[in-house]
Amino acid sequence: MSYNEDTTPAVCEKCLGDNPYVEMTRERNGARCKTCTRPFTVFSWTPKRSGRPKKTVICLTCARARNCCQSCMLDLSLGIDLQTRDQLLKMAGGAGTDALPDAIVHDARNVVSRIYNANQLDRKFKREDESGSIMSSGERAKLLLAKISELTDGKKREEQNKTEKKTRKTQKQDKRGAKLNKKELLHLCKGLPFKSGLQQPPKNGDIRSFFLFGVNDHVANYDIEEYFDALNKQGDSRQKIVESVFLNTRARFGYVRFSSREVANKMANEVFKRYASVRREPIDNEYKKPCVIVVRNDVPIRVCWATGTANTGSEYTKKELYAISSVVRMQMVKLAREDEKPGKRKIAEVDKKAESGVKKVKKHRTSKKKGEGMVYKTLSSSFEL
């Protein structure tokens, strides 16, 4: 390989540009290499029509030794400057800058030594290209760059783990700080109707919203909308059922607003019928607790009439929202336990039967005398008393 050989330049994609038909001009012995000071073939081109022209500033031998672009002198693989690349190689445990072929040329004290060393590199690269048995500098650079990528990936993982730990810590602190006294919790949950039902519609005819609690991150607005749309199969499919849905997953509550009060009453009856059909204990129209609906992803949600305007939760702080979510969690557990107990109706029926003359007979334990009720057996057939 000689510096005047008709070869293509080693140029990065950024310098070359996007045009696949870029025109280059070649000038033999057009300039001196900035590294080895030898004359080399200069290539010049214009990446864009209105852009500035670019040209090669170092020879191909030095560019190959340094694995860099002949124009911008940045690393061909990473696109970073060579000094940063060499520092990363040291950090990755690879060879330092002294082991790179370019150091033989660049560290020479005089011009004659640089030219001599560059000629030696030319012969070395030529032998490697002919034999193909020795690993090229590009392959060596790829191995070292793989070590660098492993190092950077490890650092990224460490940073991600640190940030995740910090977020978990802050969430725990927020949840710990959410422990408020009973008076403060009552003040926060004052406008949230946890104990109302669907069979007692509000007297205010303008209210056409349901209060939902027990939602989580797996529930989306369209899940609620699709659930109530599915309940309207027997009605007019063109009728708009849900007007808007709001969910606050951090506080685990939300609201669904229907198109009219008539639609809201219809949905309340449908939800109550479906809930009554799957319960173990029968319920009647006097049931005053929130009913349960199960949306997609098998998430149980309690539903009841809203008492007033929808509370978006924007006036609450982050700790107060966590406090409300803890209240919602306790209410869900409490209502689930109450549903498992026998209802008042069943207890009333038992009391009525007891009053009608069904008496329970109390058995008294009688003491037996010693030897009473004992049976004796003989060991021989000729035994007589």
CSV table of C-alpha atoms in Angstrom, one decimal:
chain,number,residue,atom,x,y,z
A,1,MET,CA,0.0,0.0,0.0
A,2,SER,CA,1.4,3.4,-1.0
A,3,TYR,CA,0.2,6.8,-0.2
A,4,ASN,CA,-0.5,7.5,-3.9
A,5,GLU,CA,-2.4,4.3,-4.6
A,6,ASP,CA,-5.9,4.8,-6.1
A,7,THR,CA,-7.9,3.7,-3.0
A,8,THR,CA,-11.2,4.9,-1.6
A,9,PRO,CA,-11.0,7.1,1.5
A,10,ALA,CA,-12.0,5.9,5.0
A,11,VAL,CA,-14.8,8.4,5.8
A,12,CYS,CA,-17.6,8.2,8.3
A,13,GLU,CA,-21.3,8.3,7.2
A,14,LYS,CA,-21.8,11.7,8.7
A,15,CYS,CA,-19.1,13.3,6.6
A,16,LEU,CA,-20.0,11.4,3.5
A,17,GLY,CA,-23.7,12.5,3.6
A,18,ASP,CA,-26.9,10.9,2.5
A,19,ASN,CA,-26.4,11.2,-1.2
A,20,PRO,CA,-25.4,7.8,-2.7
A,21,TYR,CA,-24.1,9.5,-5.9
A,22,VAL,CA,-21.7,12.0,-4.3
A,23,GLU,CA,-18.9,13.2,-6.5
A,24,MET,CA,-15.3,13.2,-5.3
A,25,THR,CA,-12.2,14.8,-6.7
A,26,ARG,CA,-8.8,13.2,-6.2
A,27,GLU,CA,-5.5,15.0,-6.0
A,28,ARG,CA,-2.4,12.9,-5.7
A,29,ASN,CA,0.2,14.3,-3.3
A,30,GLY,CA,-2.3,17.0,-2.6
A,31,ALA,CA,-1.2,17.7,1.1
A,32,ARG,CA,0.9,16.4,3.9
A,33,CYS,CA,-0.6,14.1,6.5
A,34,LYS,CA,-1.1,15.8,9.9
A,35,THR,CA,0.1,12.7,11.7
A,36,CYS,CA,3.0,11.2,9.7
A,37,THR,CA,3.8,14.3,7.6
A,38,ARG,CA,3.9,12.2,4.4
A,39,PRO,CA,2.2,13.4,1.2
A,40,PHE,CA,-1.0,11.6,0.5
A,41,THR,CA,-3.9,11.5,-2.0
A,42,VAL,CA,-6.5,14.1,-1.0
A,43,PHE,CA,-10.1,13.5,-1.6
A,44,SER,CA,-12.6,16.4,-1.6
A,45,TRP,CA,-16.4,16.3,-2.0
A,46,THR,CA,-19.6,18.2,-1.1
A,47,PRO,CA,-22.1,16.2,1.0
A,48,LYS,CA,-24.9,18.7,0.2
A,49,ARG,CA,-25.5,21.1,-2.6
A,50,SER,CA,-25.6,24.1,-0.4
A,51,GLY,CA,-23.2,22.7,2.2
A,52,ARG,CA,-19.5,23.3,2.7
A,53,PRO,CA,-17.0,21.0,0.9
A,54,LYS,CA,-15.1,18.4,2.9
A,55,LYS,CA,-11.7,16.8,2.3
A,56,THR,CA,-9.4,14.3,3.9
A,57,VAL,CA,-6.7,15.6,6.2
A,58,ILE,CA,-4.7,12.5,7.1
A,59,CYS,CA,-3.5,9.6,5.1
A,60,LEU,CA,-5.2,6.2,4.9
A,61,THR,CA,-2.5,4.5,6.9
A,62,CYS,CA,-2.8,6.7,9.9
A,63,ALA,CA,-6.6,6.6,9.7
A,64,ARG,CA,-6.5,2.8,9.6
A,65,ALA,CA,-4.1,2.7,12.6
A,66,ARG,CA,-6.3,5.0,14.6
A,67,ASN,CA,-9.6,3.6,13.3
A,68,CYS,CA,-10.8,7.1,12.6
A,69,CYS,CA,-12.3,9.1,9.8
A,70,GLN,CA,-9.9,10.8,7.4
A,71,SER,CA,-11.9,14.0,7.5
A,72,CYS,CA,-13.3,14.7,11.0
A,73,MET,CA,-10.8,12.3,12.7
A,74,LEU,CA,-13.6,10.8,15.0
A,75,ASP,CA,-13.8,7.2,15.8
A,76,LEU,CA,-15.5,5.3,13.0
A,77,SER,CA,-17.5,3.0,15.3
A,78,LEU,CA,-18.5,5.2,18.2
A,79,GLY,CA,-18.3,8.7,16.6
A,80,ILE,CA,-16.4,10.2,19.5
A,81,ASP,CA,-13.0,11.9,19.7
A,82,LEU,CA,-9.9,9.7,19.9
A,83,GLN,CA,-8.8,10.9,23.3
A,84,THR,CA,-12.1,10.0,24.9
A,85,ARG,CA,-12.0,6.7,23.1
A,86,ASP,CA,-8.5,5.9,24.5
A,87,GLN,CA,-9.6,6.8,28.0
A,88,LEU,CA,-12.6,4.4,27.7
A,89,LEU,CA,-10.3,1.7,26.5
A,90,LYS,CA,-8.2,2.1,29.6
A,91,MET,CA,-11.3,2.0,31.8
A,92,ALA,CA,-12.5,-1.1,30.1
A,93,GLY,CA,-9.3,-2.9,30.8
A,94,GLY,CA,-8.1,-3.1,27.2
A,95,ALA,CA,-4.9,-2.0,25.7
A,96,GLY,CA,-3.8,1.6,26.4
A,97,THR,CA,-2.8,4.2,23.8
A,98,ASP,CA,0.8,2.9,23.9
A,99,ALA,CA,-0.3,-0.4,22.3
A,100,LEU,CA,-2.1,1.2,19.4
A,101,PRO,CA,-0.3,1.2,16.1
A,102,ASP,CA,-0.8,5.0,15.8
A,103,ALA,CA,1.3,5.6,18.9
A,104,ILE,CA,4.3,4.3,16.9
A,105,VAL,CA,3.9,7.1,14.4
A,106,HIS,CA,2.6,9.9,16.6
A,107,ASP,CA,5.1,9.5,19.5
A,108,ALA,CA,8.1,9.7,17.2
A,109,ARG,CA,10.4,12.6,18.0
A,110,ASN,CA,11.3,13.8,14.5
A,111,VAL,CA,9.9,13.8,11.0
A,112,VAL,CA,12.2,11.1,9.7
A,113,SER,CA,11.2,8.7,12.4
A,114,ARG,CA,7.5,9.3,11.7
A,115,ILE,CA,7.9,8.7,8.0
A,116,TYR,CA,9.9,5.5,8.7
A,117,ASN,CA,7.4,4.2,11.2
A,118,ALA,CA,4.5,5.0,8.8
A,119,ASN,CA,6.2,3.0,6.0
A,120,GLN,CA,6.6,0.1,8.4
A,121,LEU,CA,2.9,0.2,9.2
A,122,ASP,CA,2.2,0.2,5.4
A,123,ARG,CA,4.1,-3.0,5.0
A,124,LYS,CA,2.5,-4.6,8.1
A,125,PHE,CA,-1.0,-3.8,6.9
A,126,LYS,CA,-0.2,-5.1,3.4
A,127,ARG,CA,1.0,-8.5,4.9
A,128,GLU,CA,-2.1,-8.7,7.0
A,129,ASP,CA,-4.4,-8.0,4.0
A,130,GLU,CA,-2.6,-10.7,1.9
A,131,SER,CA,-2.5,-13.4,4.6
A,132,GLY,CA,-5.8,-12.7,6.3
A,133,SER,CA,-4.6,-14.8,9.3
A,134,ILE,CA,-3.8,-11.9,11.6
A,135,MET,CA,-6.5,-9.9,13.2
A,136,SER,CA,-6.8,-6.5,11.6
A,137,SER,CA,-6.9,-3.3,13.6
A,138,GLY,CA,-10.6,-2.9,12.9
A,139,GLU,CA,-11.3,-6.2,14.4
A,140,ARG,CA,-9.2,-5.4,17.4
A,141,ALA,CA,-11.0,-2.1,17.8
A,142,LYS,CA,-14.3,-4.0,17.6
A,143,LEU,CA,-13.3,-6.2,20.5
A,144,LEU,CA,-12.2,-3.3,22.5
A,145,LEU,CA,-15.4,-1.4,21.7
A,146,ALA,CA,-17.4,-4.5,22.9
A,147,LYS,CA,-15.6,-4.2,26.2
A,148,ILE,CA,-16.5,-0.5,26.3
A,149,SER,CA,-20.1,-1.2,25.6
A,150,GLU,CA,-20.2,-3.8,28.4
A,151,LEU,CA,-18.7,-1.3,30.7
A,152,THR,CA,-21.2,1.4,29.8
A,153,ASP,CA,-24.1,-1.0,29.9
A,154,GLY,CA,-23.0,-2.0,33.4
A,155,LYS,CA,-22.9,1.6,34.5
A,156,LYS,CA,-26.3,2.2,33.0
A,157,ARG,CA,-27.7,-0.7,34.9
A,158,GLU,CA,-26.2,0.6,38.2
A,159,GLU,CA,-27.7,4.0,37.6
A,160,GLN,CA,-31.1,2.5,36.8
A,161,ASN,CA,-31.0,0.4,39.9
A,162,LYS,CA,-30.1,3.5,42.0
A,163,THR,CA,-32.9,5.5,40.5
A,164,GLU,CA,-35.4,2.6,41.1
A,165,LYS,CA,-34.3,2.3,44.7
A,166,LYS,CA,-34.7,6.0,45.2
A,167,THR,CA,-38.2,5.9,43.7
A,168,ARG,CA,-39.2,3.0,45.9
A,169,LYS,CA,-37.8,4.8,48.9
A,170,THR,CA,-39.7,8.0,48.1
A,171,GLN,CA,-42.9,6.0,47.6
A,172,LYS,CA,-42.4,4.3,50.9
A,173,GLN,CA,-41.8,7.6,52.6
A,174,ASP,CA,-44.9,9.0,50.9
A,175,LYS,CA,-47.0,6.0,52.1
A,176,ARG,CA,-45.5,6.3,55.6
A,177,GLY,CA,-46.2,10.0,55.6
A,178,ALA,CA,-49.8,9.2,54.6
A,179,LYS,CA,-50.6,7.9,58.1
A,180,LEU,CA,-53.0,10.5,59.3
A,181,ASN,CA,-55.2,10.6,62.4
A,182,LYS,CA,-58.9,9.7,62.3
A,183,LYS,CA,-60.1,13.3,62.2
A,184,GLU,CA,-57.9,14.1,59.2
A,185,LEU,CA,-59.0,11.0,57.3
A,186,LEU,CA,-62.7,11.8,57.9
A,187,HIS,CA,-62.1,15.3,56.6
A,188,LEU,CA,-60.4,13.9,53.5
A,189,CYS,CA,-63.1,11.4,52.7
A,190,LYS,CA,-66.0,13.7,53.6
A,191,GLY,CA,-67.2,13.9,50.0
A,192,LEU,CA,-66.6,10.3,49.0
A,193,PRO,CA,-69.7,8.1,49.4
A,194,PHE,CA,-68.2,4.8,50.5
A,195,LYS,CA,-71.5,3.6,52.3
A,196,SER,CA,-74.1,4.5,49.7
A,197,GLY,CA,-75.8,2.0,47.3
A,198,LEU,CA,-77.4,1.8,43.9
A,199,GLN,CA,-81.0,1.1,45.0
A,200,GLN,CA,-81.3,4.5,46.8
A,201,PRO,CA,-81.0,7.1,44.0
A,202,PRO,CA,-80.2,10.7,45.1
A,203,LYS,CA,-83.1,13.1,45.4
A,204,ASN,CA,-81.2,15.6,43.3
A,205,GLY,CA,-82.3,14.8,39.7
A,206,ASP,CA,-79.3,16.5,38.2
A,207,ILE,CA,-77.0,13.8,39.6
A,208,ARG,CA,-76.2,11.2,36.9
A,209,SER,CA,-72.8,9.9,38.0
A,210,PHE,CA,-71.6,6.8,39.8
A,211,PHE,CA,-68.8,6.7,42.3
A,212,LEU,CA,-66.2,4.0,41.7
A,213,PHE,CA,-63.5,2.8,44.2
A,214,GLY,CA,-61.0,0.0,44.1
A,215,VAL,CA,-59.5,0.9,40.8
A,216,ASN,CA,-55.8,0.3,40.1
A,217,ASP,CA,-53.2,0.9,37.4
A,218,HIS,CA,-54.6,-2.0,35.3
A,219,VAL,CA,-58.0,-0.3,34.8
A,220,ALA,CA,-58.3,2.3,32.0
A,221,ASN,CA,-61.1,4.7,31.2
A,222,TYR,CA,-62.2,2.6,28.2
A,223,ASP,CA,-62.6,-0.5,30.4
A,224,ILE,CA,-65.3,1.3,32.4
A,225,GLU,CA,-67.0,2.6,29.3
A,226,GLU,CA,-67.0,-0.8,27.5
A,227,TYR,CA,-68.5,-2.4,30.6
A,228,PHE,CA,-71.5,-0.2,30.8
A,229,ASP,CA,-71.9,-0.3,27.0
A,230,ALA,CA,-72.1,-4.1,27.3
A,231,LEU,CA,-75.0,-3.7,29.8
A,232,ASN,CA,-77.0,-1.9,27.2
A,233,LYS,CA,-77.3,-4.8,24.8
A,234,GLN,CA,-81.1,-5.0,25.0
A,235,GLY,CA,-81.5,-1.3,24.5
A,236,ASP,CA,-80.7,1.0,21.6
A,237,SER,CA,-77.1,0.4,20.5
A,238,ARG,CA,-76.9,3.9,19.0
A,239,GLN,CA,-77.8,5.4,22.3
A,240,LYS,CA,-74.8,7.0,24.1
A,241,ILE,CA,-74.4,5.5,27.5
A,242,VAL,CA,-71.3,7.0,29.1
A,243,GLU,CA,-70.5,10.6,28.7
A,244,SER,CA,-67.2,10.8,30.6
A,245,VAL,CA,-65.0,8.7,32.9
A,246,PHE,CA,-62.5,9.9,35.4
A,247,LEU,CA,-60.1,7.6,37.3
A,248,ASN,CA,-57.5,8.6,39.9
A,249,THR,CA,-55.4,5.4,40.2
A,250,ARG,CA,-53.2,6.9,42.9
A,251,ALA,CA,-56.1,7.4,45.2
A,252,ARG,CA,-57.9,4.3,43.8
A,253,PHE,CA,-61.3,6.0,43.1
A,254,GLY,CA,-63.1,7.6,40.1
A,255,TYR,CA,-66.4,8.7,38.6
A,256,VAL,CA,-68.4,7.7,35.6
A,257,ARG,CA,-70.9,10.2,34.2
A,258,PHE,CA,-73.8,9.0,32.0
A,259,SER,CA,-75.6,10.8,29.2
A,260,SER,CA,-78.9,11.3,31.2
A,261,ARG,CA,-80.5,10.5,34.6
A,262,GLU,CA,-82.7,7.8,32.9
A,263,VAL,CA,-79.6,6.0,31.6
A,264,ALA,CA,-78.0,6.2,35.0
A,265,ASN,CA,-81.1,4.7,36.7
A,266,LYS,CA,-81.2,1.9,34.1
A,267,MET,CA,-77.5,1.2,34.6
A,268,ALA,CA,-78.0,1.1,38.4
A,269,ASN,CA,-80.8,-1.5,38.0
A,270,GLU,CA,-78.7,-3.6,35.6
A,271,VAL,CA,-75.6,-3.6,37.9
A,272,PHE,CA,-77.8,-4.5,40.9
A,273,LYS,CA,-79.4,-7.4,39.1
A,274,ARG,CA,-76.1,-8.8,37.9
A,275,TYR,CA,-74.6,-8.4,41.4
A,276,ALA,CA,-77.6,-10.0,43.1
A,277,SER,CA,-77.5,-13.0,40.7
A,278,VAL,CA,-73.9,-13.9,41.6
A,279,ARG,CA,-74.1,-13.4,45.4
A,280,ARG,CA,-74.3,-16.3,47.8
A,281,GLU,CA,-76.7,-14.6,50.0
A,282,PRO,CA,-79.9,-13.2,48.4
A,283,ILE,CA,-80.4,-9.4,48.6
A,284,ASP,CA,-83.4,-7.2,48.1
A,285,ASN,CA,-84.0,-3.6,47.1
A,286,GLU,CA,-83.1,-2.5,50.6
A,287,TYR,CA,-79.5,-3.4,50.1
A,288,LYS,CA,-77.6,-0.2,50.9
A,289,LYS,CA,-74.0,-1.1,50.2
A,290,PRO,CA,-72.0,-0.5,47.0
A,291,CYS,CA,-72.3,-3.3,44.4
A,292,VAL,CA,-69.4,-5.0,42.7
A,293,ILE,CA,-68.5,-5.0,39.0
A,294,VAL,CA,-65.6,-6.9,37.5
A,295,VAL,CA,-64.0,-5.2,34.5
A,296,ARG,CA,-61.2,-6.5,32.3
A,297,ASN,CA,-58.1,-8.1,33.9
A,298,ASP,CA,-60.5,-9.4,36.7
A,299,VAL,CA,-60.4,-6.2,38.8
A,300,PRO,CA,-63.3,-5.9,41.3
A,301,ILE,CA,-64.6,-2.4,41.6
A,302,ARG,CA,-67.3,-1.1,44.0
A,303,VAL,CA,-70.0,1.1,42.4
A,304,CYS,CA,-72.5,3.4,44.1
A,305,TRP,CA,-74.4,6.7,43.4
A,306,ALA,CA,-72.3,9.8,43.6
A,307,THR,CA,-73.5,12.4,46.1
A,308,GLY,CA,-72.4,15.5,44.3
A,309,THR,CA,-70.0,16.9,41.8
A,310,ALA,CA,-67.1,14.7,40.8
A,311,ASN,CA,-64.0,15.1,42.9
A,312,THR,CA,-61.0,14.9,40.6
A,313,GLY,CA,-58.5,14.8,43.5
A,314,SER,CA,-56.5,17.8,42.2
A,315,GLU,CA,-56.9,19.6,45.5
A,316,TYR,CA,-55.2,16.8,47.4
A,317,THR,CA,-51.5,16.4,48.0
A,318,LYS,CA,-49.5,13.3,47.1
A,319,LYS,CA,-49.5,12.1,50.7
A,320,GLU,CA,-53.3,12.7,51.0
A,321,LEU,CA,-53.9,10.7,47.9
A,322,TYR,CA,-52.0,7.8,49.3
A,323,ALA,CA,-54.0,8.2,52.5
A,324,ILE,CA,-57.3,8.0,50.6
A,325,SER,CA,-56.0,4.9,48.8
A,326,SER,CA,-55.4,3.2,52.1
A,327,VAL,CA,-58.9,4.1,53.2
A,328,VAL,CA,-60.2,2.6,49.9
A,329,ARG,CA,-58.3,-0.6,50.5
A,330,MET,CA,-59.7,-0.9,54.1
A,331,GLN,CA,-63.3,-0.3,52.8
A,332,MET,CA,-62.9,-3.0,50.1
A,333,VAL,CA,-61.7,-5.5,52.7
A,334,LYS,CA,-64.5,-4.5,55.1
A,335,LEU,CA,-67.3,-4.8,52.5
A,336,ALA,CA,-65.9,-8.2,51.3
A,337,ARG,CA,-66.0,-9.5,54.9
A,338,GLU,CA,-69.5,-8.2,55.5
A,339,ASP,CA,-70.7,-9.9,52.3
A,340,GLU,CA,-69.4,-13.2,53.4
A,341,LYS,CA,-71.4,-13.1,56.7
A,342,PRO,CA,-75.1,-14.2,56.7
A,343,GLY,CA,-77.4,-11.4,56.0
A,344,LYS,CA,-80.0,-9.9,58.4
A,345,ARG,CA,-82.8,-11.4,56.4
A,346,LYS,CA,-81.5,-14.9,57.1
A,347,ILE,CA,-81.1,-14.2,60.8
A,348,ALA,CA,-84.6,-12.8,61.0
A,349,GLU,CA,-86.0,-16.0,59.4
A,350,VAL,CA,-84.2,-18.1,62.0
A,351,ASP,CA,-85.6,-15.9,64.8
A,352,LYS,CA,-89.1,-16.2,63.4
A,353,LYS,CA,-88.9,-20.0,63.4
A,354,ALA,CA,-87.8,-20.0,67.0
A,355,GLU,CA,-90.8,-17.9,68.0
A,356,SER,CA,-93.3,-20.1,66.2
A,357,GLY,CA,-92.6,-23.0,68.6
A,358,VAL,CA,-89.6,-24.7,67.3
A,359,LYS,CA,-87.7,-25.4,70.5
A,360,LYS,CA,-84.3,-26.8,70.9
A,361,VAL,CA,-84.1,-29.8,73.2
A,362,LYS,CA,-81.1,-29.6,75.6
A,363,LYS,CA,-79.5,-32.9,76.3
A,364,HIS,CA,-78.3,-33.4,79.9
A,365,ARG,CA,-75.4,-35.7,80.6
A,366,THR,CA,-76.4,-38.5,83.0
A,367,SER,CA,-73.9,-40.2,85.2
A,368,LYS,CA,-73.6,-44.0,85.2
A,369,LYS,CA,-73.0,-46.2,88.2
A,370,LYS,CA,-69.9,-48.3,88.4
A,371,GLY,CA,-70.3,-51.5,86.5
A,372,GLU,CA,-73.6,-50.6,84.9
A,373,GLY,CA,-73.9,-51.5,81.3
A,374,MET,CA,-70.7,-53.6,81.3
A,375,VAL,CA,-70.7,-56.9,79.3
A,376,TYR,CA,-68.5,-59.9,80.4
A,377,LYS,CA,-67.3,-62.6,78.0
A,378,THR,CA,-65.8,-66.0,79.0
A,379,LEU,CA,-62.6,-67.5,77.6
A,380,SER,CA,-63.9,-71.2,77.9
A,381,SER,CA,-67.2,-72.8,76.9
A,382,SER,CA,-67.6,-74.7,80.2
A,383,PHE,CA,-67.7,-71.7,82.5
A,384,GLU,CA,-70.6,-71.6,85.0
A,385,LEU,CA,-71.7,-68.9,87.5
